[in-house]
Amino acid sequence: MPLPESRGPARCVGVLLAAGAGLRYGRPKVLVDGWLDIAVDALRGGGCADVVLVLGAGEVPAPPGVIAVAAADWRDGLSASVRAGLAGADRLRADYAVLHVVDTPDVGPGVVARVLGRAVASESGLARAYFAGRPGHPVVLARRHWPDVLAGLSGDRGAGAFLRGRGDVGRVECGDLAGGRDIDAPDDAR
């Protein structure tokens, strides 16, 4: 859905949250072979003009065309990653931020496109992927919501506190496209 004519089409930026230490996994998940590329491809292929990669515990070179930002306070949890990622999306003048995580490697471009499309077409500008009725990622947030999201961040909690209880978040079932399960330990990948 285009924005008012003076602005042109909506600018959608992917925010890939990958700063954690992956303690249960045994290493930062951004270092797991292939996951970073899969997540970046999902965001780009799903409609994101740019991708901001949020790093912290693990350092990797950003894929070509991806903008890496550091969550210096990554030890504080997911809230630090979301803050750093939204700041990066703000610098890119995004209208929508597509929050995604690196540890859901079965989530592809089809899921991102479906959730992003729902958010852009809705009045609220909010949408979240669901997998067999279970909430997951990506989550799409219109810019006007970012201050409230940021105000509610703390510790190892992301945008969930903001989304919970709101009746205007588009629940987008994507279980036909992916399982959407976070892989927290190596055995979870089997």
Short mmCIF file of N, CA and C in Angstrom, two decimals:
data_model
loop_
_atom_site.label_atom_id
_atom_site.label_comp_id
_atom_site.label_asym_id
_atom_site.label_seq_id
_atom_site.Cartn_x
_atom_site.Cartn_y
_atom_site.Cartn_z
N MET A 1 0.86 -1.17 0.00
CA MET A 1 0.00 0.00 0.00
C MET A 1 0.90 1.23 0.00
N PRO A 2 0.75 2.09 -0.98
CA PRO A 2 1.59 3.28 -1.02
C PRO A 2 1.21 4.26 0.09
N LEU A 3 2.16 5.04 0.46
CA LEU A 3 1.92 6.13 1.41
C LEU A 3 1.39 7.31 0.61
N PRO A 4 1.06 8.41 1.26
CA PRO A 4 0.58 9.58 0.51
C PRO A 4 1.52 9.89 -0.66
N GLU A 5 0.94 10.38 -1.76
CA GLU A 5 1.68 10.55 -3.00
C GLU A 5 2.99 11.29 -2.85
N SER A 6 3.07 12.22 -1.94
CA SER A 6 4.31 12.99 -1.77
C SER A 6 5.45 12.12 -1.26
N ARG A 7 5.11 10.98 -0.64
CA ARG A 7 6.15 10.13 -0.06
C ARG A 7 6.54 8.97 -0.94
N GLY A 8 5.65 8.51 -1.80
CA GLY A 8 5.95 7.35 -2.63
C GLY A 8 5.62 6.06 -1.88
N PRO A 9 6.11 4.93 -2.39
CA PRO A 9 5.79 3.65 -1.76
C PRO A 9 6.45 3.51 -0.38
N ALA A 10 5.84 2.66 0.43
CA ALA A 10 6.35 2.42 1.78
C ALA A 10 7.77 1.86 1.73
N ARG A 11 8.63 2.36 2.62
CA ARG A 11 10.01 1.87 2.72
C ARG A 11 10.06 0.87 3.86
N CYS A 12 10.35 -0.38 3.52
CA CYS A 12 10.36 -1.47 4.49
C CYS A 12 11.79 -1.94 4.71
N VAL A 13 12.21 -1.97 5.97
CA VAL A 13 13.57 -2.36 6.32
C VAL A 13 13.52 -3.57 7.25
N GLY A 14 14.27 -4.58 6.90
CA GLY A 14 14.39 -5.76 7.74
C GLY A 14 15.36 -5.51 8.87
N VAL A 15 15.01 -5.95 10.06
CA VAL A 15 15.89 -5.84 11.23
C VAL A 15 16.14 -7.27 11.72
N LEU A 16 17.34 -7.75 11.51
CA LEU A 16 17.69 -9.12 11.86
C LEU A 16 18.37 -9.13 13.23
N LEU A 17 17.65 -9.66 14.21
CA LEU A 17 18.12 -9.70 15.59
C LEU A 17 19.03 -10.91 15.77
N ALA A 18 20.33 -10.65 15.94
CA ALA A 18 21.32 -11.74 15.99
C ALA A 18 22.44 -11.43 16.97
N ALA A 19 22.13 -10.73 18.06
CA ALA A 19 23.17 -10.29 18.99
C ALA A 19 23.43 -11.23 20.15
N GLY A 20 22.54 -12.17 20.39
CA GLY A 20 22.64 -13.01 21.58
C GLY A 20 23.82 -13.97 21.58
N ALA A 21 24.12 -14.47 22.78
CA ALA A 21 25.25 -15.38 22.96
C ALA A 21 24.89 -16.82 22.62
N GLY A 22 23.61 -17.14 22.54
CA GLY A 22 23.20 -18.51 22.23
C GLY A 22 23.70 -19.51 23.26
N LEU A 23 23.54 -19.18 24.53
CA LEU A 23 24.10 -20.02 25.60
C LEU A 23 23.60 -21.46 25.53
N ARG A 24 22.31 -21.67 25.31
CA ARG A 24 21.78 -23.03 25.22
C ARG A 24 22.27 -23.73 23.96
N TYR A 25 22.55 -22.96 22.93
CA TYR A 25 23.03 -23.54 21.68
C TYR A 25 24.52 -23.87 21.76
N GLY A 26 25.23 -23.16 22.63
CA GLY A 26 26.67 -23.39 22.78
C GLY A 26 27.55 -22.38 22.06
N ARG A 27 26.94 -21.48 21.33
CA ARG A 27 27.66 -20.40 20.63
C ARG A 27 26.64 -19.43 20.07
N PRO A 28 27.06 -18.22 19.73
CA PRO A 28 26.13 -17.27 19.13
C PRO A 28 25.52 -17.88 17.85
N LYS A 29 24.22 -17.79 17.73
CA LYS A 29 23.54 -18.43 16.60
C LYS A 29 23.84 -17.77 15.27
N VAL A 30 24.30 -16.53 15.29
CA VAL A 30 24.68 -15.87 14.05
C VAL A 30 25.89 -16.58 13.41
N LEU A 31 26.60 -17.38 14.21
CA LEU A 31 27.76 -18.12 13.71
C LEU A 31 27.40 -19.49 13.13
N VAL A 32 26.15 -19.92 13.29
CA VAL A 32 25.74 -21.22 12.75
C VAL A 32 25.74 -21.15 11.23
N ASP A 33 26.43 -22.08 10.62
CA ASP A 33 26.62 -22.08 9.18
C ASP A 33 25.29 -21.99 8.42
N GLY A 34 25.15 -20.96 7.62
CA GLY A 34 24.01 -20.79 6.74
C GLY A 34 22.86 -19.98 7.29
N TRP A 35 22.69 -19.90 8.60
CA TRP A 35 21.52 -19.23 9.15
C TRP A 35 21.46 -17.74 8.80
N LEU A 36 22.58 -17.07 8.85
CA LEU A 36 22.59 -15.63 8.53
C LEU A 36 22.12 -15.40 7.10
N ASP A 37 22.66 -16.15 6.17
CA ASP A 37 22.28 -15.98 4.76
C ASP A 37 20.81 -16.30 4.54
N ILE A 38 20.31 -17.35 5.19
CA ILE A 38 18.90 -17.72 5.06
C ILE A 38 18.00 -16.58 5.54
N ALA A 39 18.33 -16.01 6.70
CA ALA A 39 17.50 -14.94 7.26
C ALA A 39 17.57 -13.68 6.40
N VAL A 40 18.74 -13.32 5.93
CA VAL A 40 18.88 -12.14 5.07
C VAL A 40 18.10 -12.35 3.77
N ASP A 41 18.21 -13.54 3.18
CA ASP A 41 17.47 -13.84 1.95
C ASP A 41 15.96 -13.77 2.18
N ALA A 42 15.50 -14.24 3.34
CA ALA A 42 14.07 -14.18 3.65
C ALA A 42 13.60 -12.73 3.70
N LEU A 43 14.36 -11.87 4.35
CA LEU A 43 13.98 -10.46 4.46
C LEU A 43 14.01 -9.76 3.11
N ARG A 44 15.09 -9.95 2.39
CA ARG A 44 15.20 -9.30 1.08
C ARG A 44 14.14 -9.83 0.12
N GLY A 45 14.04 -11.15 0.03
CA GLY A 45 13.08 -11.76 -0.88
C GLY A 45 11.64 -11.49 -0.49
N GLY A 46 11.41 -11.17 0.78
CA GLY A 46 10.07 -10.89 1.27
C GLY A 46 9.64 -9.45 1.13
N GLY A 47 10.52 -8.58 0.62
CA GLY A 47 10.10 -7.21 0.36
C GLY A 47 10.84 -6.10 1.09
N CYS A 48 11.90 -6.44 1.81
CA CYS A 48 12.65 -5.40 2.52
C CYS A 48 13.68 -4.75 1.61
N ALA A 49 13.64 -3.42 1.54
CA ALA A 49 14.57 -2.67 0.70
C ALA A 49 15.99 -2.78 1.22
N ASP A 50 16.13 -2.80 2.54
CA ASP A 50 17.43 -2.89 3.19
C ASP A 50 17.31 -3.84 4.37
N VAL A 51 18.47 -4.30 4.85
CA VAL A 51 18.51 -5.17 6.03
C VAL A 51 19.54 -4.62 7.00
N VAL A 52 19.11 -4.48 8.26
CA VAL A 52 20.00 -4.09 9.35
C VAL A 52 20.25 -5.34 10.18
N LEU A 53 21.52 -5.70 10.32
CA LEU A 53 21.94 -6.87 11.10
C LEU A 53 22.43 -6.39 12.45
N VAL A 54 21.78 -6.85 13.52
CA VAL A 54 22.16 -6.45 14.87
C VAL A 54 23.07 -7.52 15.46
N LEU A 55 24.31 -7.13 15.74
CA LEU A 55 25.32 -8.05 16.28
C LEU A 55 25.66 -7.68 17.72
N GLY A 56 26.25 -8.63 18.42
CA GLY A 56 26.65 -8.40 19.81
C GLY A 56 27.69 -9.42 20.24
N ALA A 57 27.23 -10.59 20.71
CA ALA A 57 28.14 -11.61 21.23
C ALA A 57 29.02 -12.21 20.15
N GLY A 58 28.49 -12.36 18.97
CA GLY A 58 29.25 -12.94 17.86
C GLY A 58 29.46 -11.91 16.78
N GLU A 59 30.66 -11.84 16.30
CA GLU A 59 30.98 -10.90 15.23
C GLU A 59 31.19 -11.67 13.93
N VAL A 60 30.50 -11.23 12.89
CA VAL A 60 30.65 -11.80 11.56
C VAL A 60 30.65 -10.65 10.57
N PRO A 61 31.27 -10.85 9.43
CA PRO A 61 31.15 -9.81 8.41
C PRO A 61 29.71 -9.78 7.89
N ALA A 62 29.20 -8.60 7.70
CA ALA A 62 27.84 -8.48 7.16
C ALA A 62 27.85 -8.91 5.70
N PRO A 63 26.82 -9.64 5.29
CA PRO A 63 26.72 -9.98 3.87
C PRO A 63 26.68 -8.70 3.03
N PRO A 64 27.04 -8.79 1.76
CA PRO A 64 27.03 -7.60 0.90
C PRO A 64 25.67 -6.91 0.93
N GLY A 65 25.70 -5.60 1.09
CA GLY A 65 24.49 -4.79 1.08
C GLY A 65 23.73 -4.77 2.40
N VAL A 66 24.21 -5.49 3.40
CA VAL A 66 23.57 -5.51 4.71
C VAL A 66 24.32 -4.56 5.62
N ILE A 67 23.58 -3.80 6.41
CA ILE A 67 24.19 -2.83 7.32
C ILE A 67 24.25 -3.44 8.71
N ALA A 68 25.46 -3.62 9.23
CA ALA A 68 25.64 -4.19 10.57
C ALA A 68 25.67 -3.06 11.60
N VAL A 69 24.95 -3.28 12.70
CA VAL A 69 25.00 -2.36 13.84
C VAL A 69 25.30 -3.20 15.07
N ALA A 70 25.96 -2.59 16.03
CA ALA A 70 26.30 -3.30 17.26
C ALA A 70 25.33 -2.92 18.37
N ALA A 71 24.87 -3.93 19.07
CA ALA A 71 24.11 -3.70 20.31
C ALA A 71 25.13 -3.81 21.43
N ALA A 72 25.74 -2.69 21.77
CA ALA A 72 26.82 -2.69 22.76
C ALA A 72 26.37 -3.30 24.08
N ASP A 73 25.11 -3.14 24.42
CA ASP A 73 24.58 -3.67 25.67
C ASP A 73 23.81 -4.98 25.46
N TRP A 74 24.27 -5.80 24.50
CA TRP A 74 23.58 -7.03 24.12
C TRP A 74 23.34 -7.97 25.31
N ARG A 75 24.19 -7.88 26.33
CA ARG A 75 24.03 -8.74 27.51
C ARG A 75 22.73 -8.44 28.27
N ASP A 76 22.15 -7.26 28.01
CA ASP A 76 20.88 -6.90 28.64
C ASP A 76 19.72 -7.69 28.07
N GLY A 77 19.92 -8.36 26.94
CA GLY A 77 18.88 -9.20 26.35
C GLY A 77 18.31 -8.62 25.07
N LEU A 78 17.20 -9.22 24.65
CA LEU A 78 16.55 -8.88 23.39
C LEU A 78 16.21 -7.41 23.28
N SER A 79 15.89 -6.77 24.39
CA SER A 79 15.53 -5.35 24.34
C SER A 79 16.65 -4.51 23.73
N ALA A 80 17.90 -4.85 24.05
CA ALA A 80 19.04 -4.10 23.50
C ALA A 80 19.13 -4.27 21.99
N SER A 81 18.84 -5.48 21.51
CA SER A 81 18.88 -5.73 20.07
C SER A 81 17.79 -4.97 19.34
N VAL A 82 16.58 -4.97 19.90
CA VAL A 82 15.48 -4.25 19.26
C VAL A 82 15.78 -2.76 19.23
N ARG A 83 16.29 -2.22 20.32
CA ARG A 83 16.66 -0.78 20.34
C ARG A 83 17.67 -0.46 19.25
N ALA A 84 18.73 -1.26 19.16
CA ALA A 84 19.77 -1.00 18.15
C ALA A 84 19.22 -1.17 16.73
N GLY A 85 18.37 -2.17 16.54
CA GLY A 85 17.81 -2.42 15.22
C GLY A 85 16.86 -1.32 14.77
N LEU A 86 15.99 -0.87 15.67
CA LEU A 86 15.08 0.22 15.30
C LEU A 86 15.84 1.52 15.06
N ALA A 87 16.92 1.74 15.79
CA ALA A 87 17.75 2.93 15.52
C ALA A 87 18.35 2.85 14.12
N GLY A 88 18.79 1.66 13.73
CA GLY A 88 19.32 1.48 12.38
C GLY A 88 18.25 1.70 11.32
N ALA A 89 17.05 1.17 11.56
CA ALA A 89 15.94 1.36 10.62
C ALA A 89 15.55 2.84 10.54
N ASP A 90 15.63 3.53 11.66
CA ASP A 90 15.34 4.96 11.69
C ASP A 90 16.33 5.73 10.82
N ARG A 91 17.61 5.39 10.93
CA ARG A 91 18.63 6.06 10.11
C ARG A 91 18.38 5.84 8.62
N LEU A 92 17.77 4.71 8.27
CA LEU A 92 17.46 4.41 6.87
C LEU A 92 16.10 4.97 6.45
N ARG A 93 15.46 5.70 7.36
CA ARG A 93 14.17 6.35 7.10
C ARG A 93 13.08 5.34 6.71
N ALA A 94 13.07 4.23 7.42
CA ALA A 94 12.07 3.20 7.16
C ALA A 94 10.69 3.65 7.60
N ASP A 95 9.69 3.20 6.86
CA ASP A 95 8.30 3.39 7.25
C ASP A 95 7.82 2.20 8.07
N TYR A 96 8.41 1.03 7.79
CA TYR A 96 8.08 -0.20 8.49
C TYR A 96 9.37 -0.93 8.84
N ALA A 97 9.41 -1.50 10.03
CA ALA A 97 10.52 -2.38 10.43
C ALA A 97 9.98 -3.79 10.49
N VAL A 98 10.70 -4.71 9.87
CA VAL A 98 10.34 -6.12 9.88
C VAL A 98 11.33 -6.82 10.81
N LEU A 99 10.90 -7.06 12.05
CA LEU A 99 11.77 -7.70 13.04
C LEU A 99 11.78 -9.20 12.80
N HIS A 100 12.98 -9.73 12.65
CA HIS A 100 13.16 -11.16 12.39
C HIS A 100 14.32 -11.65 13.25
N VAL A 101 14.37 -12.96 13.47
CA VAL A 101 15.43 -13.55 14.28
C VAL A 101 16.23 -14.53 13.44
N VAL A 102 17.49 -14.70 13.81
CA VAL A 102 18.39 -15.54 13.02
C VAL A 102 18.16 -17.03 13.25
N ASP A 103 17.47 -17.40 14.33
CA ASP A 103 17.37 -18.82 14.68
C ASP A 103 16.06 -19.49 14.28
N THR A 104 15.45 -19.01 13.19
CA THR A 104 14.28 -19.66 12.61
C THR A 104 14.57 -19.94 11.13
N PRO A 105 15.50 -20.85 10.86
CA PRO A 105 15.97 -21.02 9.49
C PRO A 105 14.95 -21.57 8.49
N ASP A 106 13.80 -22.05 8.95
CA ASP A 106 12.82 -22.51 7.97
C ASP A 106 11.88 -21.40 7.51
N VAL A 107 12.02 -20.20 8.08
CA VAL A 107 11.20 -19.06 7.67
C VAL A 107 11.84 -18.44 6.43
N GLY A 108 11.08 -18.43 5.35
CA GLY A 108 11.60 -17.91 4.09
C GLY A 108 10.90 -16.66 3.62
N PRO A 109 11.20 -16.25 2.40
CA PRO A 109 10.63 -15.02 1.84
C PRO A 109 9.10 -15.01 1.79
N GLY A 110 8.48 -16.16 1.58
CA GLY A 110 7.02 -16.22 1.52
C GLY A 110 6.37 -15.78 2.81
N VAL A 111 6.96 -16.19 3.94
CA VAL A 111 6.44 -15.79 5.25
C VAL A 111 6.59 -14.28 5.42
N VAL A 112 7.78 -13.78 5.14
CA VAL A 112 8.03 -12.34 5.30
C VAL A 112 7.08 -11.54 4.42
N ALA A 113 6.93 -11.93 3.17
CA ALA A 113 6.05 -11.20 2.25
C ALA A 113 4.61 -11.20 2.74
N ARG A 114 4.15 -12.34 3.26
CA ARG A 114 2.76 -12.43 3.72
C ARG A 114 2.52 -11.50 4.92
N VAL A 115 3.44 -11.52 5.87
CA VAL A 115 3.27 -10.71 7.08
C VAL A 115 3.44 -9.22 6.75
N LEU A 116 4.44 -8.91 5.97
CA LEU A 116 4.67 -7.52 5.58
C LEU A 116 3.49 -6.97 4.78
N GLY A 117 2.97 -7.76 3.86
CA GLY A 117 1.82 -7.33 3.07
C GLY A 117 0.62 -7.01 3.94
N ARG A 118 0.41 -7.84 4.95
CA ARG A 118 -0.73 -7.62 5.87
C ARG A 118 -0.55 -6.32 6.64
N ALA A 119 0.67 -6.06 7.14
CA ALA A 119 0.91 -4.84 7.91
C ALA A 119 0.73 -3.59 7.06
N VAL A 120 1.29 -3.61 5.87
CA VAL A 120 1.23 -2.44 5.00
C VAL A 120 -0.21 -2.16 4.55
N ALA A 121 -1.01 -3.21 4.38
CA ALA A 121 -2.39 -3.04 3.94
C ALA A 121 -3.35 -2.68 5.08
N SER A 122 -2.89 -2.82 6.32
CA SER A 122 -3.79 -2.60 7.45
C SER A 122 -3.74 -1.16 7.95
N GLU A 123 -4.80 -0.76 8.66
CA GLU A 123 -4.81 0.57 9.26
C GLU A 123 -3.79 0.67 10.39
N SER A 124 -3.60 -0.42 11.13
CA SER A 124 -2.72 -0.37 12.30
C SER A 124 -1.25 -0.37 11.93
N GLY A 125 -0.90 -0.96 10.78
CA GLY A 125 0.51 -1.07 10.42
C GLY A 125 1.25 -2.09 11.27
N LEU A 126 0.51 -3.03 11.86
CA LEU A 126 1.09 -4.05 12.73
C LEU A 126 0.70 -5.43 12.26
N ALA A 127 1.65 -6.36 12.22
CA ALA A 127 1.33 -7.74 11.88
C ALA A 127 2.39 -8.65 12.49
N ARG A 128 1.96 -9.88 12.77
CA ARG A 128 2.87 -10.87 13.35
C ARG A 128 2.58 -12.23 12.74
N ALA A 129 3.66 -12.96 12.45
CA ALA A 129 3.52 -14.32 11.94
C ALA A 129 3.05 -15.24 13.05
N TYR A 130 2.18 -16.17 12.69
CA TYR A 130 1.73 -17.24 13.57
C TYR A 130 1.95 -18.56 12.85
N PHE A 131 2.32 -19.57 13.60
CA PHE A 131 2.59 -20.89 13.06
C PHE A 131 1.74 -21.89 13.83
N ALA A 132 0.71 -22.43 13.18
CA ALA A 132 -0.24 -23.33 13.83
C ALA A 132 -0.78 -22.69 15.11
N GLY A 133 -1.10 -21.40 15.01
CA GLY A 133 -1.68 -20.67 16.13
C GLY A 133 -0.69 -20.13 17.15
N ARG A 134 0.60 -20.40 16.97
CA ARG A 134 1.64 -19.96 17.91
C ARG A 134 2.34 -18.73 17.36
N PRO A 135 2.46 -17.64 18.16
CA PRO A 135 3.12 -16.43 17.65
C PRO A 135 4.61 -16.66 17.41
N GLY A 136 5.12 -15.99 16.38
CA GLY A 136 6.54 -16.12 16.03
C GLY A 136 7.03 -14.89 15.31
N HIS A 137 8.02 -15.10 14.46
CA HIS A 137 8.64 -14.01 13.68
C HIS A 137 8.51 -14.32 12.20
N PRO A 138 8.42 -13.28 11.40
CA PRO A 138 8.67 -11.88 11.69
C PRO A 138 7.48 -11.15 12.32
N VAL A 139 7.83 -9.99 12.86
CA VAL A 139 6.87 -9.03 13.39
C VAL A 139 7.09 -7.73 12.60
N VAL A 140 6.02 -7.13 12.15
CA VAL A 140 6.14 -5.88 11.38
C VAL A 140 5.52 -4.74 12.18
N LEU A 141 6.29 -3.65 12.27
CA LEU A 141 5.88 -2.48 13.04
C LEU A 141 5.97 -1.23 12.18
N ALA A 142 4.86 -0.52 12.02
CA ALA A 142 4.90 0.78 11.35
C ALA A 142 5.66 1.77 12.23
N ARG A 143 6.33 2.69 11.62
CA ARG A 143 7.16 3.67 12.33
C ARG A 143 6.43 4.37 13.47
N ARG A 144 5.18 4.69 13.30
CA ARG A 144 4.46 5.45 14.33
C ARG A 144 4.37 4.70 15.65
N HIS A 145 4.59 3.38 15.63
CA HIS A 145 4.54 2.58 16.85
C HIS A 145 5.90 2.46 17.56
N TRP A 146 6.96 2.82 16.89
CA TRP A 146 8.29 2.60 17.46
C TRP A 146 8.50 3.25 18.82
N PRO A 147 8.06 4.50 19.03
CA PRO A 147 8.28 5.09 20.37
C PRO A 147 7.63 4.27 21.48
N ASP A 148 6.42 3.76 21.25
CA ASP A 148 5.76 2.95 22.27
C ASP A 148 6.45 1.61 22.46
N VAL A 149 6.92 1.03 21.37
CA VAL A 149 7.67 -0.23 21.47
C VAL A 149 8.92 0.01 22.31
N LEU A 150 9.67 1.04 21.98
CA LEU A 150 10.91 1.34 22.70
C LEU A 150 10.65 1.63 24.18
N ALA A 151 9.57 2.32 24.47
CA ALA A 151 9.26 2.65 25.87
C ALA A 151 8.96 1.41 26.70
N GLY A 152 8.48 0.35 26.06
CA GLY A 152 8.12 -0.87 26.79
C GLY A 152 9.19 -1.93 26.83
N LEU A 153 10.36 -1.67 26.24
CA LEU A 153 11.42 -2.67 26.20
C LEU A 153 12.15 -2.77 27.53
N SER A 154 12.45 -4.01 27.91
CA SER A 154 13.31 -4.22 29.08
C SER A 154 13.83 -5.65 29.07
N GLY A 155 15.04 -5.80 29.55
CA GLY A 155 15.63 -7.13 29.69
C GLY A 155 15.57 -7.97 28.44
N ASP A 156 15.21 -9.22 28.61
CA ASP A 156 15.19 -10.15 27.49
C ASP A 156 13.81 -10.22 26.83
N ARG A 157 13.13 -9.10 26.79
CA ARG A 157 11.82 -9.02 26.15
C ARG A 157 11.91 -8.02 25.00
N GLY A 158 11.34 -8.42 23.88
CA GLY A 158 11.33 -7.56 22.72
C GLY A 158 10.02 -6.82 22.58
N ALA A 159 9.47 -6.82 21.38
CA ALA A 159 8.24 -6.09 21.09
C ALA A 159 7.00 -6.82 21.61
N GLY A 160 7.16 -8.01 22.12
CA GLY A 160 6.02 -8.79 22.59
C GLY A 160 5.17 -8.07 23.62
N ALA A 161 5.80 -7.35 24.53
CA ALA A 161 5.05 -6.62 25.55
C ALA A 161 4.13 -5.58 24.91
N PHE A 162 4.62 -4.92 23.88
CA PHE A 162 3.82 -3.94 23.16
C PHE A 162 2.66 -4.61 22.41
N LEU A 163 2.94 -5.75 21.78
CA LEU A 163 1.94 -6.42 20.94
C LEU A 163 0.86 -7.12 21.75
N ARG A 164 1.24 -7.63 22.91
CA ARG A 164 0.32 -8.43 23.72
C ARG A 164 -0.91 -7.62 24.12
N GLY A 165 -2.06 -8.19 23.89
CA GLY A 165 -3.30 -7.55 24.30
C GLY A 165 -3.86 -6.52 23.33
N ARG A 166 -3.12 -6.20 22.29
CA ARG A 166 -3.62 -5.24 21.29
C ARG A 166 -4.56 -5.98 20.34
N GLY A 167 -5.66 -5.40 20.05
CA GLY A 167 -6.61 -6.00 19.13
C GLY A 167 -6.36 -5.66 17.68
N ASP A 168 -5.38 -4.78 17.43
CA ASP A 168 -5.16 -4.31 16.06
C ASP A 168 -3.93 -4.92 15.39
N VAL A 169 -3.35 -5.96 15.99
CA VAL A 169 -2.19 -6.63 15.39
C VAL A 169 -2.71 -7.70 14.45
N GLY A 170 -2.32 -7.62 13.18
CA GLY A 170 -2.72 -8.63 12.22
C GLY A 170 -2.06 -9.96 12.55
N ARG A 171 -2.86 -10.95 12.87
CA ARG A 171 -2.36 -12.32 13.13
C ARG A 171 -2.32 -13.03 11.80
N VAL A 172 -1.12 -13.31 11.31
CA VAL A 172 -0.95 -13.86 9.97
C VAL A 172 -0.49 -15.31 10.09
N GLU A 173 -1.41 -16.22 9.81
CA GLU A 173 -1.08 -17.64 9.89
C GLU A 173 -0.14 -18.01 8.74
N CYS A 174 1.00 -18.60 9.10
CA CYS A 174 2.02 -18.97 8.12
C CYS A 174 2.44 -20.43 8.26
N GLY A 175 1.68 -21.20 9.03
CA GLY A 175 2.01 -22.60 9.25
C GLY A 175 2.04 -23.43 7.99
N ASP A 176 1.39 -22.97 6.93
CA ASP A 176 1.44 -23.68 5.66
C ASP A 176 2.77 -23.45 4.94
N LEU A 177 3.53 -22.45 5.38
CA LEU A 177 4.81 -22.12 4.73
C LEU A 177 6.03 -22.55 5.52
N ALA A 178 5.91 -22.61 6.85
CA ALA A 178 7.07 -22.92 7.71
C ALA A 178 6.59 -23.36 9.08
N GLY A 179 7.52 -23.94 9.83
CA GLY A 179 7.22 -24.31 11.21
C GLY A 179 7.42 -23.14 12.15
N GLY A 180 8.37 -22.24 11.83
CA GLY A 180 8.60 -21.04 12.60
C GLY A 180 9.18 -21.23 13.98
N ARG A 181 9.67 -22.41 14.27
CA ARG A 181 10.18 -22.70 15.61
C ARG A 181 11.59 -22.14 15.78
N ASP A 182 11.80 -21.43 16.91
CA ASP A 182 13.15 -20.97 17.26
C ASP A 182 13.98 -22.20 17.63
N ILE A 183 15.19 -22.23 17.13
CA ILE A 183 16.09 -23.33 17.47
C ILE A 183 17.01 -22.84 18.56
N ASP A 184 16.76 -23.32 19.78
CA ASP A 184 17.52 -22.85 20.93
C ASP A 184 18.69 -23.75 21.29
N ALA A 185 18.67 -25.00 20.85
CA ALA A 185 19.74 -25.96 21.14
C ALA A 185 19.99 -26.79 19.91
N PRO A 186 21.19 -27.33 19.74
CA PRO A 186 21.50 -28.12 18.54
C PRO A 186 20.50 -29.25 18.31
N ASP A 187 20.00 -29.88 19.35
CA ASP A 187 19.05 -30.98 19.19
C ASP A 187 17.72 -30.51 18.63
N ASP A 188 17.38 -29.22 18.81
CA ASP A 188 16.12 -28.69 18.28
C ASP A 188 16.10 -28.69 16.76
N ALA A 189 17.26 -28.68 16.14
CA ALA A 189 17.35 -28.60 14.69
C ALA A 189 17.01 -29.93 14.02
N ARG A 190 16.92 -30.98 14.79
CA ARG A 190 16.65 -32.30 14.19
C ARG A 190 15.20 -32.54 13.99
#
